[in-house]
XYZ file of C-alpha atoms in Angstrom:
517
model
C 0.000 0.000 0.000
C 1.487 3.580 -1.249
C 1.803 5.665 1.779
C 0.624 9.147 1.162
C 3.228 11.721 2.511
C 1.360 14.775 1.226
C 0.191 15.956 4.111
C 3.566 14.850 6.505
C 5.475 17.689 4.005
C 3.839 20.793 3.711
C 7.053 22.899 2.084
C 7.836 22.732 -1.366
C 11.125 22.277 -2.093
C 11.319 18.446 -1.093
C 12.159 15.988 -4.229
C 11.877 12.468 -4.066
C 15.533 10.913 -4.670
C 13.955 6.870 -4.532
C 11.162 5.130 -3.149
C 10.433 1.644 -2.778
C 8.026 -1.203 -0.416
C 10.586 -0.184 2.041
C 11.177 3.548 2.930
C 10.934 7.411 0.817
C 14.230 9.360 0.599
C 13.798 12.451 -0.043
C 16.261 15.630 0.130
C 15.190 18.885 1.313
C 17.976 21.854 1.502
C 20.545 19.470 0.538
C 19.858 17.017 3.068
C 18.400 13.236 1.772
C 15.504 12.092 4.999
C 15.182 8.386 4.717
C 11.444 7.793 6.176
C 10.675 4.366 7.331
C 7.525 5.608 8.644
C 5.643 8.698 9.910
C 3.025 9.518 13.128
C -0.475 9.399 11.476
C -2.960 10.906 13.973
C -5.936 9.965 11.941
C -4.377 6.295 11.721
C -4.495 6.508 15.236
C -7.781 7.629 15.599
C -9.407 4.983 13.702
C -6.868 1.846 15.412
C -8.843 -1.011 16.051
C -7.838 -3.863 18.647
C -5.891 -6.520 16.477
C -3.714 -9.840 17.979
C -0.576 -8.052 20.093
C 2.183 -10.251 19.899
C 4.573 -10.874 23.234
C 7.847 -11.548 21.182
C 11.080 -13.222 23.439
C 14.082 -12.427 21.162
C 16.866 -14.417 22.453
C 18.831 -11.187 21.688
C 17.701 -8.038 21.149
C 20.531 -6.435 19.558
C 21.591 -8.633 16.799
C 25.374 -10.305 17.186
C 26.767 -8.190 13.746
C 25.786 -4.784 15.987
C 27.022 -5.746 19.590
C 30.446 -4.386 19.335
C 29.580 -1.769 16.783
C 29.435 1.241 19.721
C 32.799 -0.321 21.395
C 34.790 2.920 21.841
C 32.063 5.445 21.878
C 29.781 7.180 24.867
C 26.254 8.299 24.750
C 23.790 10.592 26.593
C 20.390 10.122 26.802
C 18.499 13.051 28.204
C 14.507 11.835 29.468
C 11.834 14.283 30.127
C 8.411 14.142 31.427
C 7.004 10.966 33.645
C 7.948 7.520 35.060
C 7.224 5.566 31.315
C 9.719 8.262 30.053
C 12.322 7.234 32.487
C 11.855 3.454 32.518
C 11.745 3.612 28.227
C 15.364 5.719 28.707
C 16.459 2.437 30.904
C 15.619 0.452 27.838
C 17.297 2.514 25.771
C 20.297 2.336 27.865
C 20.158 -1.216 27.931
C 20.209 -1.404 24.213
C 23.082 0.893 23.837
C 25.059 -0.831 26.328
C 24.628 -4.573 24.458
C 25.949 -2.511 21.571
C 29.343 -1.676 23.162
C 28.837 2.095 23.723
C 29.418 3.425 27.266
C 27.602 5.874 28.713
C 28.806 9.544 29.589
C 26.977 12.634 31.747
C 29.449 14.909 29.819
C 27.304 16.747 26.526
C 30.399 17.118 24.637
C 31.773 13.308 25.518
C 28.987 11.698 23.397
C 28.710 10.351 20.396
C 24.941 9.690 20.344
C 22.426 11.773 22.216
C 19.119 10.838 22.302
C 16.248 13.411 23.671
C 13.248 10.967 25.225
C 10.742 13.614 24.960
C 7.177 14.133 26.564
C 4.430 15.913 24.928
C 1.424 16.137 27.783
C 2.175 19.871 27.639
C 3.146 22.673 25.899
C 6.097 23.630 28.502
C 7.659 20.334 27.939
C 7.671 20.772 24.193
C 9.197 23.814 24.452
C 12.312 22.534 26.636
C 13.131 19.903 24.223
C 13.019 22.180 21.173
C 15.231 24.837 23.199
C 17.639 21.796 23.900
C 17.807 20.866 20.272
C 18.553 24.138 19.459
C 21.407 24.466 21.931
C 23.144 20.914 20.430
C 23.140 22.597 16.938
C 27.050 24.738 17.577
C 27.805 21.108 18.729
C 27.005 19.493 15.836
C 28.603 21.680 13.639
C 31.936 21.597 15.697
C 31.612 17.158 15.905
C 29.773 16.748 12.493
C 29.821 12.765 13.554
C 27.830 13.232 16.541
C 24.670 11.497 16.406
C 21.477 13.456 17.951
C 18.210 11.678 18.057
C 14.589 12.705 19.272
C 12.314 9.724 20.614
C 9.154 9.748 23.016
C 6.107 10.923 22.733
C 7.016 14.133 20.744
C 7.905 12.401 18.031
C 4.752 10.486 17.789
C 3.367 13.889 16.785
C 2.866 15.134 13.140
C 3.516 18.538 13.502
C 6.752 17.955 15.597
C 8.272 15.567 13.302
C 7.218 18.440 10.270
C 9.011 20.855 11.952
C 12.117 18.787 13.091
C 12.372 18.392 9.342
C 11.820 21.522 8.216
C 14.093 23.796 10.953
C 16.329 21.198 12.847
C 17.975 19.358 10.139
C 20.887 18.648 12.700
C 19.178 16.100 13.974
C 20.328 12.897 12.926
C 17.339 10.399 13.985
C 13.658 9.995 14.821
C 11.855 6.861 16.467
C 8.786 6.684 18.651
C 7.601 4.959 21.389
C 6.066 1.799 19.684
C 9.555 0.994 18.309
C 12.491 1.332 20.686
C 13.919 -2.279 20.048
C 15.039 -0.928 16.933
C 16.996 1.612 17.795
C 20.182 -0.183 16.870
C 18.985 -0.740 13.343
C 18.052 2.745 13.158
C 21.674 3.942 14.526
C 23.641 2.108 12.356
C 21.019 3.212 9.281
C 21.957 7.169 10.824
C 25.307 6.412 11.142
C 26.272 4.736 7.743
C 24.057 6.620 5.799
C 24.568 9.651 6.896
C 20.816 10.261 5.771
C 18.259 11.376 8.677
C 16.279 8.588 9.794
C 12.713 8.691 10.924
C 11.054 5.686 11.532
C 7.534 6.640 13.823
C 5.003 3.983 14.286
C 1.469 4.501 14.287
C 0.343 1.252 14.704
C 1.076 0.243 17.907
C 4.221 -2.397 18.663
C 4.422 -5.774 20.024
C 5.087 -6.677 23.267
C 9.368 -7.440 23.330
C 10.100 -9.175 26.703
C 13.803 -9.940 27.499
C 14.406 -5.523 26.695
C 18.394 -5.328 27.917
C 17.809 -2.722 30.249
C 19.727 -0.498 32.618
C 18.311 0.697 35.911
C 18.684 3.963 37.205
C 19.590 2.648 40.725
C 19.591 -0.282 42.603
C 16.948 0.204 45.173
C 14.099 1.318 42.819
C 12.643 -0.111 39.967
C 10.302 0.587 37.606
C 8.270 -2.132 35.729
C 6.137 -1.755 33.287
C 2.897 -3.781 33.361
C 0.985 -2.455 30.236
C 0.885 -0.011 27.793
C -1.347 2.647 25.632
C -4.470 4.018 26.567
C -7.998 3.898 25.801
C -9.655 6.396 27.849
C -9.085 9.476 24.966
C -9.916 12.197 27.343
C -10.601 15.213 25.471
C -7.078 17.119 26.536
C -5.306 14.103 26.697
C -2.241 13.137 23.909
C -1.832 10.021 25.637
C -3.585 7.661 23.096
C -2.330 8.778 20.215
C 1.619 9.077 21.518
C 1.174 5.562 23.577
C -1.148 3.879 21.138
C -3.901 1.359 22.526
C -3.969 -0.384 26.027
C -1.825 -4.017 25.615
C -1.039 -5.825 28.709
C 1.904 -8.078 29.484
C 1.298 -11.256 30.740
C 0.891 -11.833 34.676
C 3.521 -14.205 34.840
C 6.104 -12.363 32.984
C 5.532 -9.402 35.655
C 5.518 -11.841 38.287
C 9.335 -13.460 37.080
C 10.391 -9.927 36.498
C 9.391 -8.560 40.341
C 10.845 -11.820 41.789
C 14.037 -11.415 40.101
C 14.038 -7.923 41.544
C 13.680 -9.397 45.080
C 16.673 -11.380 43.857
C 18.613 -8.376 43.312
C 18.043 -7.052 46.678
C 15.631 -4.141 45.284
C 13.413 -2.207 48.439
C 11.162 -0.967 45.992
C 9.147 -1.906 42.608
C 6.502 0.982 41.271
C 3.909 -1.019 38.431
C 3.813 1.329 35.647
C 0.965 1.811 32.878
C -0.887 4.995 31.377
C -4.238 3.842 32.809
C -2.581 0.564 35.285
C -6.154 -0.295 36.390
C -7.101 -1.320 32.792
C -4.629 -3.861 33.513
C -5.677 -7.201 31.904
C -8.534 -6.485 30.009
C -7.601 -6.703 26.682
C -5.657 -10.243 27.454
C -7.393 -12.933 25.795
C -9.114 -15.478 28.629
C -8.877 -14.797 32.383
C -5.707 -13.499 33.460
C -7.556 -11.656 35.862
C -6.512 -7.639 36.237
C -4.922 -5.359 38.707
C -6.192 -6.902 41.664
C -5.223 -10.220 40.519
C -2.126 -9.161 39.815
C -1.119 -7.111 43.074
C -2.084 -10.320 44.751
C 0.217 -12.351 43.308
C 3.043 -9.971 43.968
C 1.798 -9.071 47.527
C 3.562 -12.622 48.273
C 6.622 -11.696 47.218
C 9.490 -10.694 49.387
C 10.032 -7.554 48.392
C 9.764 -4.693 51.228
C 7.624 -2.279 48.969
C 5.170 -2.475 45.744
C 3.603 0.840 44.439
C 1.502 1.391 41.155
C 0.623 4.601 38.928
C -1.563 6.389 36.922
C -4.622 5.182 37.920
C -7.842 6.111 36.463
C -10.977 6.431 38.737
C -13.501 4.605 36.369
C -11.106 1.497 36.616
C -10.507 1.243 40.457
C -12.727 -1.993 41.334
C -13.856 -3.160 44.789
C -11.700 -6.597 43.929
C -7.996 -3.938 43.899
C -9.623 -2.241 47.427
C -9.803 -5.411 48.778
C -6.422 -6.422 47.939
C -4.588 -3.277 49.046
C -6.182 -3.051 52.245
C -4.192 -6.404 52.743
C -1.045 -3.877 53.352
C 1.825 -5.910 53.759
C 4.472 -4.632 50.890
C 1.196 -3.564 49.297
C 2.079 0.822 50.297
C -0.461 2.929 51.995
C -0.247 5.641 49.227
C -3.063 6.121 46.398
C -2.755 8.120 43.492
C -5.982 8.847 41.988
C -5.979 11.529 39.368
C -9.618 13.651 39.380
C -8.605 16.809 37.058
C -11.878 18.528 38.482
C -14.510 18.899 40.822
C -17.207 19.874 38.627
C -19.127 17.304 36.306
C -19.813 19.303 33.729
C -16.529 20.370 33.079
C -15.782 16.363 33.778
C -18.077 15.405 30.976
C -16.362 18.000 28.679
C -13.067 16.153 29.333
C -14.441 13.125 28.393
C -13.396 11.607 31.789
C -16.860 9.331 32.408
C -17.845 10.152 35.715
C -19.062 12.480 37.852
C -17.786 14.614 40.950
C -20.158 12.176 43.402
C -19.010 8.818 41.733
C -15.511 10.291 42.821
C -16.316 10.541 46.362
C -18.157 7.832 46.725
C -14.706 5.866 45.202
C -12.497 7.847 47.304
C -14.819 7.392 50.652
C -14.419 3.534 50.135
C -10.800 3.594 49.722
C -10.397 5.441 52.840
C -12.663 3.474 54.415
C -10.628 0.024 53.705
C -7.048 1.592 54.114
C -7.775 4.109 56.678
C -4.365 5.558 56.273
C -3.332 5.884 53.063
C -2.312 8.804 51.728
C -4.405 10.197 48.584
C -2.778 12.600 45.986
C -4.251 13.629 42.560
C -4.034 15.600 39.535
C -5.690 18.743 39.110
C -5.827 20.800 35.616
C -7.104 25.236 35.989
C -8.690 26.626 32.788
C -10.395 23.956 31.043
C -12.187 25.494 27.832
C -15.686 27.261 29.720
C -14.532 26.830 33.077
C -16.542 29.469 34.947
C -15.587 30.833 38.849
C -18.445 28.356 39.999
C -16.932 25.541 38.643
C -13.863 26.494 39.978
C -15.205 26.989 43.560
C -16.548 22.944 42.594
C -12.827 21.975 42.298
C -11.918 23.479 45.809
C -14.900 22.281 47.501
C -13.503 19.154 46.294
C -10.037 19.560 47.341
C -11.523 20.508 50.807
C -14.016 17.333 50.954
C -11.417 14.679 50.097
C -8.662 16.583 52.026
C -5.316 15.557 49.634
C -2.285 15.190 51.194
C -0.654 16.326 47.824
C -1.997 17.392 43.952
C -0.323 18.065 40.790
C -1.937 21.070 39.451
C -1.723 22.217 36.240
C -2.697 25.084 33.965
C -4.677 23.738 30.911
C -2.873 24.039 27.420
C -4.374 22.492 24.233
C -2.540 19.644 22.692
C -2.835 19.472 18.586
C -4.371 16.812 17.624
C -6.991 16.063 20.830
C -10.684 17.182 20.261
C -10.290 19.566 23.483
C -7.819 21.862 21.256
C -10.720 22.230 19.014
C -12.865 24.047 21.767
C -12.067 27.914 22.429
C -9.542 28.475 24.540
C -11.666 31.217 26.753
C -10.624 31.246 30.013
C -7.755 34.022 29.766
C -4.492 33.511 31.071
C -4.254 35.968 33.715
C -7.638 34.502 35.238
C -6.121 30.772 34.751
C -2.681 32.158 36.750
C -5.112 33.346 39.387
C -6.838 30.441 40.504
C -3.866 28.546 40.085
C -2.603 30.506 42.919
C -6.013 30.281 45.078
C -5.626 26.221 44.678
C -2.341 25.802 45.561
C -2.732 27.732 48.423
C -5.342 25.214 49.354
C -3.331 22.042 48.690
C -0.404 23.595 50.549
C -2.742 24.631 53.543
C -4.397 21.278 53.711
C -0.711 19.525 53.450
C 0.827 21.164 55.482
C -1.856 20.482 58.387
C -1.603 16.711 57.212
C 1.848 16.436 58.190
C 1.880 18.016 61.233
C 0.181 14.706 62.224
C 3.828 13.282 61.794
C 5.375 15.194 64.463
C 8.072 13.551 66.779
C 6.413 10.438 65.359
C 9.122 7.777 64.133
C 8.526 6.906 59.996
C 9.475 4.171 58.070
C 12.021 5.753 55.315
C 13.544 4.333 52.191
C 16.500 6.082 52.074
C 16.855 7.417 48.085
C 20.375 9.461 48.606
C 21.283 12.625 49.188
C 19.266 15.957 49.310
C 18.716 18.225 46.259
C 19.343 20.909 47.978
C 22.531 19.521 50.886
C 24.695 16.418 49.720
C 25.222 16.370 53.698
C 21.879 15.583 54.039
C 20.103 12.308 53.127
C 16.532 11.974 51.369
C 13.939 9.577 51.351
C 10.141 8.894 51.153
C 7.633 6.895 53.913
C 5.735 4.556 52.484
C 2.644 7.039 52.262
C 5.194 8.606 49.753
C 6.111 11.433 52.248
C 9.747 12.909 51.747
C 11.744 12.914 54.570
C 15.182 14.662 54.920
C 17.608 14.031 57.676
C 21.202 13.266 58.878
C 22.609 9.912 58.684
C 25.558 7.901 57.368
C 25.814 7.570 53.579
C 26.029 3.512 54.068
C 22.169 3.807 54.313
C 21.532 4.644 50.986
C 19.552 2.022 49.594
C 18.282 0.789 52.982
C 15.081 1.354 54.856
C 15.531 2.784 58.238
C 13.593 4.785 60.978
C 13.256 8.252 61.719
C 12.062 10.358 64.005
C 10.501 13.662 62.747
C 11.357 17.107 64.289
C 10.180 19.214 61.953
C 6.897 19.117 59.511
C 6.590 21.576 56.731
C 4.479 21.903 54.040
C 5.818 19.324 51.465
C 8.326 17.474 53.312
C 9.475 16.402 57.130
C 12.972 16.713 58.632
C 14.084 14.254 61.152
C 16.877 12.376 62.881
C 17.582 8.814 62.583
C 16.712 6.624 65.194
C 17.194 2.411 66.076
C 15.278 0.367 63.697
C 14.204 -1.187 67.778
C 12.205 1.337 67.943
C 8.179 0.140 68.597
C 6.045 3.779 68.089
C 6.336 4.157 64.062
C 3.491 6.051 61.580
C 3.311 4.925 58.149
């Protein structure tokens, strides 16, 4: 089938120099693009669920490329959330099975990859200032390799514009196709021909990903991927493609071999993780099932995110109020208090079905901690339906929110609708609810003083290497004195201090009997 790349190029000067079943070259201002394949949002749109395939290469990286990066460094720089940062370990993982080592130093590298988010317009923004600052570098190491992956580039009008204004960049691959980035580096690197290679429909499922973790304490693992929800702001679906689950027991061998390792701490990962399992074929049972298996494993601490409230089932309540390594910290993202504005989001339920949810999870797991997402200055957001997002903030009483300012994303039905709250209004109750989180946080930790908390201890401070950092289970952050030998370890601490978004403390004996989760 001839792909139709008239509206991927809107400039004029582009001629085709070949074409085959294969990929288009084609040079524009002297430069020859080789495309593979381009994001297609209306491809997207009209995806329908076909077989996923769960693929077990015995070897990602095939044996001609495994030495071909022997002798050379790369840098991969990851923006936006956790599926960002566990996709960058895969990418490491790759790299590393191809012989290249890898380097914090910008001017060290010979490949440097940009894993990019999209969810908003500020994080597009950073990524295009970045490639602009790599450009003087490029010119001064012409053999430096810069890619763009992530969600960005899943985007039409960011891959038109890469090609159009950035033609220093070297590579482009999405998020469906990360196993073949060394096929696509060696195509950049031989051919000295950009490479873009963007899947719309979605990828298979590759177990046995090389992969590189960020620490060894920590771990990410994903249990499923895409999403099917298609709020209205949302550019989730169309940058992460449909929901496809991996299999229970592959999760289960991967978490087990994490205990293995001596890891305190496993977070499940998915765009919507309480869809997980329903588009498996037979009963493989979902999230509940799931956390139930790996509540029996001996690992200290199990976590999951994003969760979406129309997915939380009675069966996962049950489960979690088990406790255990099962963490007394839900993450329940609302975006707003008011159901009309809900419906207009395309979210499914209404402000009461939210409390009613919330109520029962408090109600099973007493003391959990509940944080959520929050978005100001949805299209025909009035002042009333504002004051319906802090009543709701004051009802449930959130230990801690992500708010956010809305900006359209091209391509979602939302950006269609007028924009018409203006910005100085948005700013303003911006301010008003983060004044009530804060308040409302603040008085939730002064419940933790001189109380003794479990800690995981992460590393050092941000902000004082000779301080140490860590969270509570409930996800709190703690900061306090202690010997670097702790890193890594869970220990107790009493807390002297409580401020609005994190405590201070002193270690104590892990003896001790009074502790608040």
């Amino acid at each position: 089938m001839t792909k139709d790349y008239s509206q991927y190029f809107d400039f004029s000067d582009a001629k085709i120099v070949s074409e085959d079943d294969e990929k288009k070259v084609i040079k524009i201002k002297g430069r020859e693009i080789a495309i593979y394949d381009q994001p297609n949002y209306r491809a997207g749109r009209k995806r329908k669920r076909e077989d996923v395939q769960v693929l077990r290469p015995e070897s990602v990286v095939p044996e001609p490329l495994q030495k071909f990066g022997v002798g050379k460094k790369f840098l991969i720089r990851t923006y936006g959330c956790q599926m960002n940062v566990h996709d960058s370990e895969n990418m490491s993982g790759l790299l590393h099975d191809m012989g290249f080592e890898e380097t914090t130093e910008t001017t060290e590298a010979d490949v440097i990859l940009l894993n990019t988010c999209a969810i908003r317009e500020n994080a597009e923004n950073k990524v295009f200032g970045e490639i602009g600052h790599l450009k003087p570098l490029k010119r001064e190491k012409p053999e430096l390799v810069i890619g763009v992956c992530g969600c960005m580039s899943q985007e039409e009008s960011v891959v038109n514009r890469i090609l159009q204004k950035h033609q220093h960049i070297d590579l482009i691959f999405g998020t469906h196709n990360i196993h073949r980035l060394p096929h696509l580096l060696q195509d950049a690197i031989f051919s000295k021909e950009m490479v873009v290679e963007v899947w719309s429909k979605e990828g298979d499922i590759i177990e046995n990903m090389p992969r590189v973790r960020q620490n060894k304490t920590q771990a990410w693992v994903n249990i499923m991927y895409g999403c099917d929800k298609f709020c209205t702001y949302c550019i989730v679906p169309y940058t992460r493609g449909k929901e496809r689950s991996r299999l229970p027991e592959d999760i289960i061998a991967e978490v087990r071999d994490l205990a293995r390792q001596g890891y305190k701490e496993v977070t499940l990962l998915g765009q919507n993780v309480n869809a997980y399992g329903k588009d498996l074929p037979g009963d493989h049972g979902g999230l509940g099932d799931l956390m139930d298996a790996i509540h029996k494993i001996d690992i200290p601490r199990v976590r999951f995110t994003t969760s979406h409230p129309r997915d939380f089932d009675d069966h996962l309540i049950d489960v979690l109020a088990q406790g255990g390594n099962l963490v007394e910290h839900i993450h329940l993202p609302v975006q707003h208090g008011n159901s009309d504005i809900l419906k207009l989001m395309g979210r499914k339920y209404t402000r009461e079905a939210y409390i009613t949810l919330a109520n029962k999870i408090k109600a099973a797991i007493p003391n959990a901690s509940f944080t959520t997402d929050l978005i100001v200055g949805f299209p025909n957001e009035t002042e009333e339906q504002f004051q319906d997002m802090l009543s709701l903030v004051e009802e449930i009483e959130f230990d801690a929110a992500y708010t956010y300012i809305y900006s359209p994303r091209e391509g979602t039905p939302a950006a269609r609708m007028e924009d018409n709250v203006p910005m100085d209004v948005k700013k303003e109750r911006l301010a008003r609810l983060n004044a009530l989180v804060n308040e409302i946080s603040g008085k939730h930790n002064l419940a933790y003083q001189d109380k003794v908390v479990e800690v995981l201890v992460e590393g050092e401070s941000k902000k004082n290497p000779d301080v140490l950092a860590g969270r509570t289970r409930t996800n709190r952050l703690v900061n306090f004195i202690g010997p670097k030998s702790v890193i890594g370890e869970i220990v107790y601490v009493r807390v002297t201090e409580a401020k609005t978004w994190s405590l201070d403390g002193e270690m104590v004996s892990v003896q001790v009997e009074e502790r608040a989760r």
